[in-house]
Amino acid sequence: MTGTAYSTGIDIGSTTIKVAVYDRLTNLIYSTYCRHHALTIATLSEILSDLRAKLGSIDIDIALTGSAGLGIAEALGLPF
């Protein structure tokens, strides 16, 4: 799968993180929903590690949403 672009939406809210990854044909190939217990960065890191373990090293386009997503998007230079 290396070299293929996938669309990834990450919603970081006040209590949960939701992630969805779609291929170019808009097939859902990965999703998760979990509570972050105010440990947003650590939880997001765990989710992204799981994503990499399941899908390997792939190119993804990321967009962040949610009440806690703005600060992370700004800090990482990602679209919100």
PDB file of C-alpha atoms in Angstrom:
ATOM      1  CA  MET A   1       0.000   0.000   0.000  1.00  0.00           C
ATOM      2  CA  THR A   2       2.976   2.331   0.211  1.00  0.00           C
ATOM      3  CA  GLY A   3       2.679   5.327  -2.079  1.00  0.00           C
ATOM      4  CA  THR A   4      -1.119   5.375  -2.109  1.00  0.00           C
ATOM      5  CA  ALA A   5      -2.898   8.391  -0.626  1.00  0.00           C
ATOM      6  CA  TYR A   6      -5.711   7.795   1.833  1.00  0.00           C
ATOM      7  CA  SER A   7      -8.077  10.351   3.355  1.00  0.00           C
ATOM      8  CA  THR A   8      -8.089  10.409   7.143  1.00  0.00           C
ATOM      9  CA  GLY A   9     -10.484  12.278   9.390  1.00  0.00           C
ATOM     10  CA  ILE A  10      -9.650  12.685  13.060  1.00  0.00           C
ATOM     11  CA  ASP A  11     -12.261  14.105  15.438  1.00  0.00           C
ATOM     12  CA  ILE A  12     -10.834  14.988  18.843  1.00  0.00           C
ATOM     13  CA  GLY A  13     -13.605  16.006  21.164  1.00  0.00           C
ATOM     14  CA  SER A  14     -13.793  16.770  24.855  1.00  0.00           C
ATOM     15  CA  THR A  15     -13.962  13.082  25.813  1.00  0.00           C
ATOM     16  CA  THR A  16     -13.282  10.921  22.745  1.00  0.00           C
ATOM     17  CA  ILE A  17     -11.198  10.539  19.613  1.00  0.00           C
ATOM     18  CA  LYS A  18     -12.700   9.142  16.444  1.00  0.00           C
ATOM     19  CA  VAL A  19     -10.627   8.233  13.393  1.00  0.00           C
ATOM     20  CA  ALA A  20     -11.747   7.128   9.940  1.00  0.00           C
ATOM     21  CA  VAL A  21      -9.482   6.251   7.009  1.00  0.00           C
ATOM     22  CA  TYR A  22     -10.859   5.947   3.482  1.00  0.00           C
ATOM     23  CA  ASP A  23      -9.187   4.824   0.288  1.00  0.00           C
ATOM     24  CA  ARG A  24      -9.485   6.724  -2.994  1.00  0.00           C
ATOM     25  CA  LEU A  25     -12.716   4.873  -3.777  1.00  0.00           C
ATOM     26  CA  THR A  26     -14.167   6.035  -0.409  1.00  0.00           C
ATOM     27  CA  ASN A  27     -14.085   2.544   1.076  1.00  0.00           C
ATOM     28  CA  LEU A  28     -13.685   2.675   4.853  1.00  0.00           C
ATOM     29  CA  ILE A  29     -10.496   0.761   5.597  1.00  0.00           C
ATOM     30  CA  TYR A  30      -9.910   1.715   9.256  1.00  0.00           C
ATOM     31  CA  SER A  31     -11.947   3.280  12.037  1.00  0.00           C
ATOM     32  CA  THR A  32     -11.799   3.587  15.786  1.00  0.00           C
ATOM     33  CA  TYR A  33     -13.592   5.376  18.598  1.00  0.00           C
ATOM     34  CA  CYS A  34     -12.152   5.659  22.094  1.00  0.00           C
ATOM     35  CA  ARG A  35     -12.153   7.802  25.224  1.00  0.00           C
ATOM     36  CA  HIS A  36      -8.994   9.807  25.801  1.00  0.00           C
ATOM     37  CA  HIS A  37      -9.467  10.644  29.523  1.00  0.00           C
ATOM     38  CA  ALA A  38      -7.863  14.086  28.885  1.00  0.00           C
ATOM     39  CA  LEU A  39      -4.745  12.390  27.486  1.00  0.00           C
ATOM     40  CA  THR A  40      -5.395  13.495  23.924  1.00  0.00           C
ATOM     41  CA  ILE A  41      -1.836  13.374  22.572  1.00  0.00           C
ATOM     42  CA  ALA A  42      -1.035  10.006  24.164  1.00  0.00           C
ATOM     43  CA  THR A  43      -4.314   8.496  22.982  1.00  0.00           C
ATOM     44  CA  LEU A  44      -3.880   9.874  19.467  1.00  0.00           C
ATOM     45  CA  SER A  45      -0.343   8.472  19.392  1.00  0.00           C
ATOM     46  CA  GLU A  46      -1.661   5.028  20.380  1.00  0.00           C
ATOM     47  CA  ILE A  47      -4.333   5.197  17.676  1.00  0.00           C
ATOM     48  CA  LEU A  48      -1.825   6.201  15.006  1.00  0.00           C
ATOM     49  CA  SER A  49       0.497   3.380  16.122  1.00  0.00           C
ATOM     50  CA  ASP A  50      -2.401   0.928  15.795  1.00  0.00           C
ATOM     51  CA  LEU A  51      -3.230   2.367  12.376  1.00  0.00           C
ATOM     52  CA  ARG A  52       0.350   1.853  11.221  1.00  0.00           C
ATOM     53  CA  ALA A  53       0.449  -1.670  12.659  1.00  0.00           C
ATOM     54  CA  LYS A  54      -2.704  -2.581  10.746  1.00  0.00           C
ATOM     55  CA  LEU A  55      -2.090  -0.773   7.450  1.00  0.00           C
ATOM     56  CA  GLY A  56       1.676  -0.447   7.297  1.00  0.00           C
ATOM     57  CA  SER A  57       3.515   2.620   6.117  1.00  0.00           C
ATOM     58  CA  ILE A  58       1.007   4.465   3.927  1.00  0.00           C
ATOM     59  CA  ASP A  59       0.643   8.050   2.766  1.00  0.00           C
ATOM     60  CA  ILE A  60      -2.380   9.764   4.329  1.00  0.00           C
ATOM     61  CA  ASP A  61      -4.050  13.134   4.011  1.00  0.00           C
ATOM     62  CA  ILE A  62      -5.258  14.256   7.440  1.00  0.00           C
ATOM     63  CA  ALA A  63      -7.916  16.721   8.538  1.00  0.00           C
ATOM     64  CA  LEU A  64      -8.743  17.349  12.197  1.00  0.00           C
ATOM     65  CA  THR A  65     -12.029  18.406  13.770  1.00  0.00           C
ATOM     66  CA  GLY A  66     -13.478  18.646  17.256  1.00  0.00           C
ATOM     67  CA  SER A  67     -13.217  20.851  20.303  1.00  0.00           C
ATOM     68  CA  ALA A  68      -9.707  19.626  21.155  1.00  0.00           C
ATOM     69  CA  GLY A  69      -8.620  19.197  17.542  1.00  0.00           C
ATOM     70  CA  LEU A  70      -7.990  22.866  16.786  1.00  0.00           C
ATOM     71  CA  GLY A  71      -5.002  23.220  19.099  1.00  0.00           C
ATOM     72  CA  ILE A  72      -3.448  19.996  17.856  1.00  0.00           C
ATOM     73  CA  ALA A  73      -4.024  20.989  14.222  1.00  0.00           C
ATOM     74  CA  GLU A  74      -2.361  24.351  14.834  1.00  0.00           C
ATOM     75  CA  ALA A  75       0.581  22.796  16.696  1.00  0.00           C
ATOM     76  CA  LEU A  76       1.201  20.238  13.936  1.00  0.00           C
ATOM     77  CA  GLY A  77       0.384  22.469  10.973  1.00  0.00           C
ATOM     78  CA  LEU A  78      -2.537  20.280   9.869  1.00  0.00           C
ATOM     79  CA  PRO A  79      -5.856  21.368   8.354  1.00  0.00           C
ATOM     80  CA  PHE A  80      -8.755  21.870  10.743  1.00  0.00           C
TER      81      PHE A  80
END
